[in-house]
Amino acid sequence: MDTKSLTNNTGILFFNSTVPAGFPSPAMDYMEERVDLNKEFIQHPLSTFIVQCEGLSMINAFIPPRARLIVDRSITAKNGDIVLAVLNGEFTVKYFKKNNYKCWLVPANSKFKEIQITEDMDMQIWGVVTHIITDTKDVKCML
Amino acid sequence: MGCGHSYYYRHKRRKMYALVDCNNFYVSCERLFNPKLEGRPVIVLSNNDGCAVSRSDEAKALGIEMATPAFMIKDLIEKNNVAVFSSNYTLYGDISDRVMKTLGSFVPRMEIYSIDEAFLDMHDLDYTDLLELGLKIRSTVKQNIGIPVCVGIAPTKTLAKMANRFAKKHRKSIGVHWAANDHLIKEMLCVTEVGDIWGIGRQYALFLKRNGFNTALDLIEAPEEWIRKNITVVGQRLFNELKGISAIPWEFAPPAKKNICTSKSFGKLLSSKEEILEAVCNYAAACALKLRNQNSCCRSVNVFLNTNPHRLQDKQYARSIIVDLETPTNFTGEIIKYATRGFNIIFKEGYRYMKCGVMALDIIPDNQVQYGMFDKCDRPKNKKIMAAMDRVNRSLGKEIVRLSVQGFEKRYRLKTEYLSSHYTTDINQVLKVKI
C-alpha cells in the first residue's frame, strides 16, 4: 500500500511494513554478522593489492593460469613464501628461498629453472602472496 | 595552581609539525605498477594531456619544467625516450588514500593538505626522537604502499614545509629532516631563498629581493622599522611562522564542501550547442552525485563557459550565470534542468568554446531542506530513485544508469591517450603478471 495516500486526510502516518506480533524469532539472540571475505582474507587493506597471473611456472603451488593473487606489501618475505617479485624490471611470482648467504626465486613446475639471485641482478620483493583465488572454470577437468 | 602547571607544560613541550610529501607522486604511482620505469625519465600530463604536472628526477634533470606544455617538448621526449602518461586520477586517488590512512596511524591528528601532502601533529607524542619517527613513517609508507615520501619536522607549518624541502635537497639519502632547535632552524633558513618559502609568491619574492632580502634568514633578521612599514597582516603571520611561533591554525576536517564544481576543458574546441549541452548535463549530473555522496543539497547552480583566451586569432566570449532553485535539491534530473536553463541563456552561437562547467552553490545538509509550498515534485519518490540509481552505478560501473540527455559518446571528452590501468579499483584492470 502506498503510504502517501494514507497520510492525506487524517495527517496520521501509517507504516506499510509488517509489524511482528506473536513470538519473536528464536534466532534473534544468536544473530551474528555474515562472513565477510574481505575481512577474512585481507588483513591489511591499505597495503593489499590484487594481481592476475598468466603462465604455468607455479602450477604445482596451485596457481593455475588466470588465478588472482592477494598480495600484501606490509609482510616481509620469509624463506618459503610465495612472492610477487620484480626481477630486472619484470614482475614474476615464485617461491622465495634463502639461506644466510644466497637467495633464489623458485618455480613450482619442473619444466622451469630456479633462479639464483646474483649481484648483477636487480631483484626486489614487491609483496608476499597471501591467498590464491581461482575461478573453477579455469581448472575444469574434461571427463 | 593546576592551570599554571599546564601553561608551563605546554610551553616546555614545543609544538611540532611534520609535513609529509610524496616524491613526484603521480610518477611514483605509475612506477609502482611499472617498475621498468625506474631510472627512466617519466612525466605525467595534466587533464587533457596538456602540461607536465609530475616529473621524475630524471625528467627534471633533462630540464623539463613544471607545467611545460607537452607539445613544446615533443623532440626532447622522443630523443630521451621519456615515458609519458595521462593523469590517472582514479589510481592516484586510491594510492593517496592508502598513504594518508597509513600516515594517520602514526599520529593522533593530521591535516590532509593535498593529494600528496599532509601535516601531522607531532606534538605530545611518546617519541623523544622525532627524527626516528620520521624515518619510521618514511620506511613504512615505502614498504606498505610503495610510495617514496620525504618528511620535514619543525615547530611551525611553514618551517615544516621548509624542512621537507631541506630533506629533499640536503638529506636525500635519509629523506627526513627535523629542525629540532634554533641552531638547526637557522641552518635551514640560511639556505632557503625567499622565493622558496611557503606562501611567498613570485611577485612578492621579487619585491623582497629588490629590498635586499635573499634568504629566509635575511628576512627574519629584517629591521623592525622596515617590517612595520612593509608587511601586511598575512606577512606578519608568515614572519611569526619563520621565527618558530605557530600562526597558521590546523584545518582538520573541511570535508562538507561549500562549493562543488565540475569543469573540464574539452578534448578539442567545440562550437555545436548540442555537444556542449551534453557536457553541461554530464557535469551537472556529476555535481548532483557529489552532493548526494555528502548528503547535501544546493540552493543555486552556476553554469559557465568560455573560449580559449590564449587563441588570439579567435573571437573571445566568456560568461557565467547563477540560477536559483525553487527548492534545494540533489536530484540529477533537477540539477540538469536548472543547469540547462542557465546554459540556454548564456550560450551564443559562433564561438569556439574550450571549457564549460557547473558549480553547485549554497550547499546545505539535505535534512535541512525546506520544501516549497507549491513544490510539485514527489521528493520521497525521487530520493528513492536516486538512491537506486547510485546503487546500480556503484555495483555495475560508473554511469551505467544515467539520463538520456547525458548522451553516450562523450564527444567533448578529454584526451587521455597515455592512460595506465585502474590497477587498484577495477578487478578487470588489475596488474597482469606473466609467471
XYZ file of C-alpha atoms in Angstrom:
578
model
C 0.000 0.000 0.000
C 1.154 3.495 -0.690
C 1.977 5.452 2.464
C 1.255 8.742 0.798
C -2.423 8.018 0.207
C -2.852 7.129 3.836
C -1.488 10.403 5.180
C -3.672 12.629 3.030
C -6.850 13.050 5.044
C -6.017 12.400 8.622
C -2.412 13.523 8.808
C -1.584 10.315 10.617
C 1.219 8.288 9.191
C 0.649 4.579 8.743
C 3.593 2.295 8.290
C 3.335 -0.148 5.477
C 5.996 -2.508 6.760
C 4.895 -5.576 8.640
C 4.761 -5.377 12.391
C 5.909 -8.579 14.030
C 3.412 -9.943 16.506
C 3.454 -13.142 18.486
C 6.693 -14.946 19.250
C 9.971 -13.303 18.275
C 12.301 -15.364 16.167
C 14.225 -17.835 18.338
C 17.333 -16.981 16.304
C 17.208 -13.321 17.324
C 19.660 -13.614 20.197
C 22.074 -15.614 18.088
C 22.365 -13.266 15.130
C 25.894 -12.536 14.074
C 27.367 -10.726 11.148
C 27.652 -12.753 7.954
C 31.151 -13.931 6.988
C 32.977 -11.154 5.173
C 35.682 -12.416 2.808
C 37.402 -9.058 2.728
C 37.839 -9.214 6.454
C 38.935 -12.865 6.467
C 41.412 -12.728 3.628
C 42.704 -9.171 3.696
C 44.449 -8.437 6.942
C 45.998 -5.151 5.886
C 43.690 -3.456 3.380
C 45.937 -0.418 2.912
C 48.899 -2.488 1.774
C 46.996 -5.197 -0.099
C 46.814 -5.357 -3.883
C 45.327 -7.868 -6.318
C 47.155 -9.126 -9.392
C 46.283 -11.666 -12.065
C 48.662 -14.368 -13.285
C 49.278 -15.788 -16.703
C 51.562 -18.811 -17.121
C 52.339 -22.225 -15.716
C 55.518 -21.832 -13.665
C 53.660 -22.034 -10.344
C 51.119 -24.679 -11.268
C 52.245 -27.067 -8.527
C 51.761 -24.342 -5.956
C 48.087 -24.374 -7.013
C 48.385 -21.229 -9.096
C 46.775 -22.024 -12.458
C 46.712 -19.533 -15.318
C 44.284 -16.652 -14.728
C 44.402 -17.074 -10.974
C 44.108 -13.870 -8.987
C 46.531 -13.382 -6.146
C 46.119 -11.349 -2.996
C 49.433 -9.623 -2.338
C 50.313 -7.915 0.923
C 53.234 -5.489 0.770
C 53.453 -4.999 4.525
C 54.690 -8.559 5.134
C 58.432 -9.174 4.964
C 59.128 -12.280 2.884
C 60.432 -15.317 4.722
C 62.049 -18.449 3.338
C 59.374 -20.498 1.557
C 56.862 -17.686 0.977
C 55.272 -17.195 -2.421
C 56.211 -13.701 -3.524
C 55.479 -11.190 -6.235
C 58.996 -10.119 -7.175
C 60.468 -7.660 -9.627
C 63.435 -9.187 -11.438
C 65.330 -6.774 -13.695
C 62.219 -4.676 -14.132
C 59.838 -7.590 -14.841
C 57.194 -8.866 -12.470
C 57.152 -12.551 -11.603
C 55.626 -14.835 -8.994
C 57.829 -17.522 -7.421
C 58.731 -19.227 -4.174
C 61.276 -17.195 -2.261
C 64.101 -19.346 -0.929
C 67.009 -18.057 1.089
C 69.769 -19.035 3.466
C 72.364 -16.914 5.192
C 74.365 -16.386 2.031
C 72.156 -16.596 -1.008
C 68.608 -16.343 -2.216
C 66.626 -17.840 -5.065
C 63.343 -17.491 -6.896
C 61.992 -20.998 -7.271
C 59.221 -22.085 -9.647
C 56.669 -24.778 -8.766
C 56.990 -26.630 -12.052
C 59.909 -28.882 -13.000
C 59.875 -27.515 -16.555
C 61.079 -24.148 -15.254
C 64.508 -23.393 -13.772
C 65.117 -21.852 -10.409
C 66.863 -18.508 -10.478
C 69.714 -17.753 -8.149
C 69.918 -14.061 -7.384
C 73.383 -12.756 -8.112
C 74.958 -9.375 -7.632
C 74.478 -8.278 -11.216
C 70.717 -8.819 -10.947
C 68.220 -6.292 -9.743
C 65.694 -8.146 -7.612
C 63.096 -6.705 -5.294
C 60.238 -8.321 -3.426
C 57.098 -6.325 -4.306
C 54.879 -8.164 -1.861
C 54.007 -11.506 -0.330
C 51.202 -13.593 -1.847
C 48.778 -14.438 0.949
C 45.911 -16.088 -0.947
C 45.085 -17.527 -4.358
C 41.666 -17.011 -5.933
C 40.784 -19.396 -8.736
C 37.664 -19.467 -10.835
C 36.810 -23.191 -11.092
C 36.047 -22.704 -14.785
C 39.776 -22.187 -15.270
C 40.636 -25.567 -13.753
C 37.763 -27.590 -15.193
C 38.564 -31.203 -15.976
C 37.324 -32.776 -19.207
C 35.785 -36.005 -18.006
C 47.522 26.061 40.673
C 46.663 23.464 38.109
C 46.372 25.776 35.168
C 49.722 27.327 35.944
C 51.267 23.960 35.657
C 49.646 23.153 32.349
C 50.701 26.534 30.951
C 54.266 25.741 31.790
C 53.924 22.255 30.430
C 52.551 23.422 27.130
C 55.380 25.841 26.653
C 58.018 23.419 27.663
C 56.879 20.917 25.087
C 57.220 22.825 21.889
C 54.657 22.324 19.168
C 55.944 20.202 16.335
C 54.510 19.756 12.886
C 55.579 17.261 10.271
C 54.950 17.787 6.600
C 54.961 14.502 4.715
C 55.143 14.877 0.973
C 55.122 12.091 -1.628
C 58.041 12.423 -4.036
C 56.917 13.085 -7.618
C 53.654 11.469 -6.574
C 51.944 10.730 -9.901
C 55.174 9.396 -11.378
C 55.723 7.231 -8.294
C 52.214 5.759 -8.691
C 52.971 4.847 -12.321
C 56.305 3.312 -11.352
C 54.725 1.176 -8.648
C 52.941 -0.887 -11.296
C 55.562 -0.499 -13.988
C 58.994 -0.998 -12.389
C 60.718 -0.751 -15.777
C 60.212 2.993 -15.480
C 62.718 3.062 -12.640
C 65.721 5.139 -13.720
C 63.960 6.367 -16.844
C 62.659 9.916 -17.312
C 58.886 9.898 -16.752
C 56.317 12.672 -16.934
C 52.594 12.727 -16.203
C 50.459 15.188 -18.138
C 47.630 17.311 -16.787
C 43.985 16.865 -17.731
C 43.519 16.653 -21.464
C 47.198 15.770 -21.915
C 48.142 19.439 -21.651
C 51.176 20.105 -19.482
C 53.701 18.113 -17.472
C 52.385 18.118 -13.897
C 54.593 15.445 -12.356
C 58.162 14.717 -13.341
C 60.637 12.086 -12.266
C 64.063 13.296 -11.134
C 65.462 12.155 -14.487
C 62.883 14.282 -16.334
C 63.745 17.265 -14.135
C 67.403 16.741 -14.969
C 66.524 16.982 -18.668
C 65.272 20.484 -17.941
C 61.551 19.726 -18.226
C 59.933 22.390 -16.099
C 56.688 22.063 -14.172
C 53.657 22.917 -16.333
C 55.563 22.775 -19.620
C 53.028 22.122 -22.404
C 53.635 18.669 -23.865
C 53.744 19.857 -27.478
C 56.672 22.153 -26.672
C 58.911 19.312 -25.535
C 57.983 16.755 -28.185
C 61.523 16.477 -29.505
C 63.026 16.253 -26.046
C 60.595 13.441 -25.220
C 61.474 11.461 -28.322
C 65.205 11.991 -28.122
C 65.469 10.969 -24.478
C 62.905 8.201 -24.528
C 60.793 9.946 -21.894
C 57.827 7.850 -20.751
C 54.641 9.926 -20.944
C 51.388 9.255 -19.073
C 47.958 10.852 -18.995
C 46.873 11.570 -15.452
C 45.139 8.545 -13.967
C 43.305 10.214 -11.088
C 41.400 7.057 -10.250
C 44.677 5.340 -9.458
C 46.338 8.348 -7.796
C 43.269 8.919 -5.641
C 43.280 5.378 -4.300
C 47.023 5.329 -3.658
C 46.753 8.724 -1.954
C 44.004 7.383 0.309
C 46.216 4.442 1.288
C 49.154 6.751 2.020
C 47.039 9.194 4.059
C 45.425 6.481 6.149
C 48.819 4.945 6.819
C 50.186 8.335 7.908
C 47.142 8.784 10.127
C 48.014 5.645 12.038
C 51.165 7.307 13.423
C 49.694 10.425 14.999
C 46.537 11.465 16.818
C 45.799 14.314 14.420
C 46.611 15.156 10.841
C 45.548 17.546 8.137
C 45.433 16.340 4.544
C 46.762 19.302 2.657
C 46.623 17.992 -0.898
C 46.538 14.689 -2.792
C 50.183 14.070 -1.912
C 50.876 16.136 1.223
C 49.754 16.054 4.829
C 50.622 17.875 8.026
C 50.939 15.590 11.045
C 50.671 16.782 14.622
C 53.886 15.589 16.256
C 53.272 17.430 19.475
C 52.815 15.390 22.661
C 53.893 12.038 21.296
C 55.713 9.380 23.238
C 58.674 9.694 20.927
C 61.553 11.756 22.177
C 63.409 11.416 18.912
C 61.155 12.683 16.158
C 63.815 12.006 13.560
C 63.444 8.343 14.342
C 59.663 8.609 13.982
C 60.112 10.423 10.664
C 62.326 7.621 9.403
C 59.794 5.050 10.531
C 56.976 6.848 8.719
C 59.049 7.021 5.584
C 60.065 3.370 5.590
C 56.554 2.163 6.426
C 54.933 4.084 3.565
C 57.639 2.859 1.200
C 57.238 -0.769 2.224
C 53.454 -0.940 2.640
C 52.339 1.155 -0.293
C 55.495 1.522 -2.346
C 55.497 5.313 -2.498
C 58.640 7.257 -1.502
C 57.993 10.202 0.796
C 60.031 12.945 2.456
C 59.365 14.207 5.960
C 60.125 17.636 7.354
C 59.590 18.285 11.057
C 59.648 21.730 12.683
C 57.822 23.966 15.199
C 55.516 25.636 12.632
C 53.800 24.615 9.415
C 55.896 26.994 7.340
C 59.116 25.671 8.849
C 57.913 22.063 8.435
C 57.354 22.761 4.773
C 60.853 24.214 4.614
C 62.313 21.252 6.499
C 60.666 18.973 3.973
C 62.319 20.840 1.139
C 65.599 20.753 3.037
C 65.279 16.977 3.434
C 64.716 16.588 -0.320
C 67.724 18.704 -1.229
C 70.238 18.219 1.547
C 69.261 14.958 3.299
C 68.497 12.999 0.202
C 69.728 9.656 1.473
C 67.501 9.633 4.551
C 64.716 11.877 3.257
C 63.869 13.199 6.705
C 64.833 16.415 8.469
C 63.956 17.515 11.983
C 64.635 21.167 12.696
C 64.659 20.417 16.398
C 66.307 23.532 17.793
C 67.182 27.108 16.912
C 70.551 26.124 15.575
C 69.067 23.624 13.129
C 66.339 26.074 12.125
C 68.944 28.728 11.378
C 70.939 26.310 9.243
C 67.802 25.717 7.209
C 66.799 29.382 6.957
C 70.138 30.447 5.566
C 69.998 28.058 2.614
C 66.369 28.787 1.707
C 65.785 31.568 -0.795
C 62.850 33.872 -0.111
C 61.079 32.661 -3.256
C 61.095 29.112 -1.911
C 59.310 29.971 1.317
C 55.799 28.532 1.515
C 53.307 31.319 0.924
C 55.610 33.729 -0.871
C 54.624 34.225 -4.479
C 56.837 35.222 -7.333
C 55.935 38.917 -7.275
C 56.487 39.199 -3.553
C 59.795 37.343 -3.818
C 60.973 39.887 -6.393
C 59.948 42.709 -4.100
C 61.861 41.177 -1.198
C 64.952 40.630 -3.333
C 64.865 44.233 -4.503
C 64.898 45.212 -0.840
C 67.976 43.127 -0.231
C 66.449 40.014 1.304
C 67.757 36.910 -0.377
C 67.327 34.120 2.126
C 64.740 33.306 4.770
C 67.363 34.216 7.362
C 67.782 37.726 5.888
C 64.052 38.108 6.214
C 63.725 37.234 9.868
C 66.646 39.492 10.693
C 64.981 42.426 8.940
C 64.867 45.672 10.950
C 61.639 46.182 12.908
C 61.157 49.533 11.235
C 61.109 48.000 7.770
C 58.728 45.268 8.810
C 56.216 47.670 10.324
C 56.231 49.716 7.149
C 56.153 46.979 4.576
C 54.488 43.909 5.923
C 50.783 43.135 5.882
C 48.827 41.014 8.348
C 49.407 37.942 6.221
C 53.064 38.836 6.055
C 53.201 39.164 9.829
C 51.762 35.697 10.195
C 54.393 34.291 7.869
C 57.027 36.191 9.763
C 55.974 34.626 13.052
C 55.931 31.206 11.474
C 59.515 31.665 10.297
C 60.518 32.696 13.800
C 59.081 29.470 15.146
C 55.823 30.908 16.504
C 52.979 28.865 15.128
C 50.474 31.166 13.410
C 48.710 29.047 10.806
C 45.982 27.011 12.517
C 45.096 23.391 11.896
C 42.374 22.704 9.401
C 41.301 19.241 10.267
C 38.029 18.496 8.588
C 36.952 20.830 5.846
C 35.076 17.970 4.111
C 31.474 19.115 3.649
C 32.420 21.365 0.797
C 30.809 24.757 0.464
C 31.082 24.645 -3.297
C 31.091 21.689 -5.606
C 32.384 22.253 -9.070
C 32.784 20.035 -12.087
C 34.511 21.607 -15.012
C 36.975 20.428 -17.565
C 38.473 21.627 -20.785
C 37.110 19.878 -23.852
C 39.301 17.472 -25.793
C 39.046 19.880 -28.725
C 37.408 23.246 -29.279
C 33.646 22.887 -29.689
C 31.088 25.107 -31.369
C 27.964 22.975 -31.546
C 25.352 23.803 -28.953
C 24.185 20.232 -28.724
C 27.650 18.875 -27.953
C 28.393 21.457 -25.289
C 24.969 20.982 -23.719
C 25.765 17.293 -23.380
C 28.899 18.212 -21.445
C 26.930 20.622 -19.242
C 24.408 17.870 -18.474
C 27.161 15.441 -17.549
C 28.881 17.955 -15.285
C 25.530 18.761 -13.679
C 24.981 15.046 -13.088
C 28.463 14.754 -11.556
C 27.704 17.665 -9.209
C 24.413 16.050 -8.180
C 26.220 12.811 -7.373
C 28.843 14.653 -5.319
C 26.037 16.381 -3.412
C 24.299 13.084 -2.681
C 27.540 11.498 -1.568
C 27.931 14.122 1.147
C 24.189 14.233 1.941
C 23.765 17.825 0.878
C 21.554 19.817 -1.421
C 22.280 23.064 -3.230
C 20.169 26.182 -3.472
C 21.635 27.516 -6.682
C 23.599 26.364 -9.694
C 26.294 28.263 -11.527
C 26.925 27.472 -15.189
C 29.840 28.941 -17.084
C 31.556 28.579 -20.413
C 34.432 30.228 -22.185
C 36.535 30.268 -25.322
C 40.291 29.783 -25.259
C 41.784 33.135 -24.179
C 45.204 32.121 -25.490
C 43.956 31.801 -29.063
C 44.261 35.403 -30.114
C 43.022 34.543 -33.604
C 39.610 33.504 -32.188
C 36.719 35.699 -31.161
C 36.512 35.641 -27.383
C 33.495 35.022 -25.180
C 33.109 34.025 -21.561
C 30.029 34.109 -19.426
C 28.728 32.708 -16.215
C 25.255 32.657 -14.735
C 23.734 31.691 -11.417
C 20.346 30.019 -11.449
C 18.412 29.875 -8.182
C 16.490 26.712 -7.442
C 12.911 26.737 -6.239
C 13.644 24.019 -3.703
C 17.158 22.949 -2.722
C 17.900 19.597 -4.328
C 20.444 16.961 -5.193
C 18.408 15.104 -7.798
C 20.252 14.607 -11.059
C 17.227 15.440 -13.191
C 16.505 18.712 -11.419
C 20.103 19.912 -11.353
C 20.353 19.149 -15.059
C 17.117 21.056 -15.677
C 18.391 24.204 -13.977
C 21.862 23.936 -15.490
C 20.286 23.609 -18.943
C 18.131 26.666 -18.304
C 21.246 28.654 -17.403
C 23.184 27.299 -20.345
C 20.447 28.287 -22.792
C 20.688 31.849 -21.555
C 24.456 32.224 -21.765
C 25.259 30.180 -24.873
C 26.000 32.138 -28.030
C 26.442 30.651 -31.470
C 29.543 31.312 -33.492
C 32.316 30.843 -30.954
C 34.814 28.059 -30.461
C 34.470 27.026 -26.852
C 37.235 25.493 -24.788
C 35.631 24.869 -21.450
C 32.379 24.752 -19.564
C 31.488 23.900 -16.017
C 28.744 23.530 -13.482
C 29.029 24.584 -9.870
C 26.621 23.754 -7.078
C 26.377 26.742 -4.730
C 24.789 27.491 -1.401
C 25.110 23.975 -0.118
C 23.099 22.810 2.894
C 22.628 19.438 4.597
C 19.768 17.597 2.913
C 17.877 17.162 6.179
C 17.571 20.942 6.499
C 15.772 21.438 3.217
C 12.518 23.337 3.454
C 10.082 22.216 0.833
C 8.361 24.876 -1.184
C 4.673 25.449 -0.698
C 3.851 24.774 -4.339
C 6.504 22.150 -4.932
C 5.080 19.647 -7.377
C 7.956 17.230 -7.207
C 7.411 13.963 -5.336
C 10.611 14.241 -3.290
C 10.480 10.999 -1.292
C 9.944 9.071 -4.514
C 12.741 10.905 -6.325
C 15.021 10.264 -3.420
C 14.396 6.552 -3.738
C 15.036 6.673 -7.468
C 18.354 8.463 -6.959
C 19.406 6.013 -4.250
C 18.584 3.104 -6.565
C 20.486 4.700 -9.432
C 23.529 5.296 -7.244
C 23.430 1.705 -6.017
C 23.305 0.300 -9.528
C 26.099 2.591 -10.676
C 28.234 1.682 -7.709
C 27.916 -2.043 -8.281
C 27.787 -2.233 -12.079
C 30.070 0.594 -13.050
C 30.104 4.353 -13.230
C 27.189 5.879 -15.122
C 25.593 2.612 -16.256
C 22.294 4.307 -15.424
C 22.042 7.928 -16.477
C 19.671 10.370 -18.028
C 19.430 10.328 -21.799
C 20.498 13.993 -22.130
C 23.873 12.926 -20.802
C 24.466 11.183 -24.116
C 26.606 8.181 -24.823
C 29.575 9.182 -26.883
C 31.017 11.991 -24.812
C 32.348 13.763 -27.845
C 33.702 16.508 -25.650
C 35.723 14.111 -23.520
C 39.288 14.738 -22.557
C 42.205 13.345 -24.381
C 43.827 10.642 -22.289
C 45.989 8.944 -24.828
C 48.573 7.575 -22.453
C 46.371 6.391 -19.611
C 47.558 3.499 -17.457
C 45.165 0.981 -15.905
C 42.967 1.450 -12.870
C 45.082 -1.187 -11.140
C 43.517 -0.906 -7.710
C 39.881 -0.062 -8.331
C 38.733 -2.296 -11.206
C 39.061 -6.078 -10.969
C 39.365 -6.294 -14.759
C 42.278 -3.887 -14.814
C 44.477 -5.347 -12.081
C 48.158 -5.861 -12.775
C 48.748 -8.842 -15.094
C 51.843 -10.882 -14.318
C 53.428 -13.443 -16.655
C 54.792 -16.217 -14.487
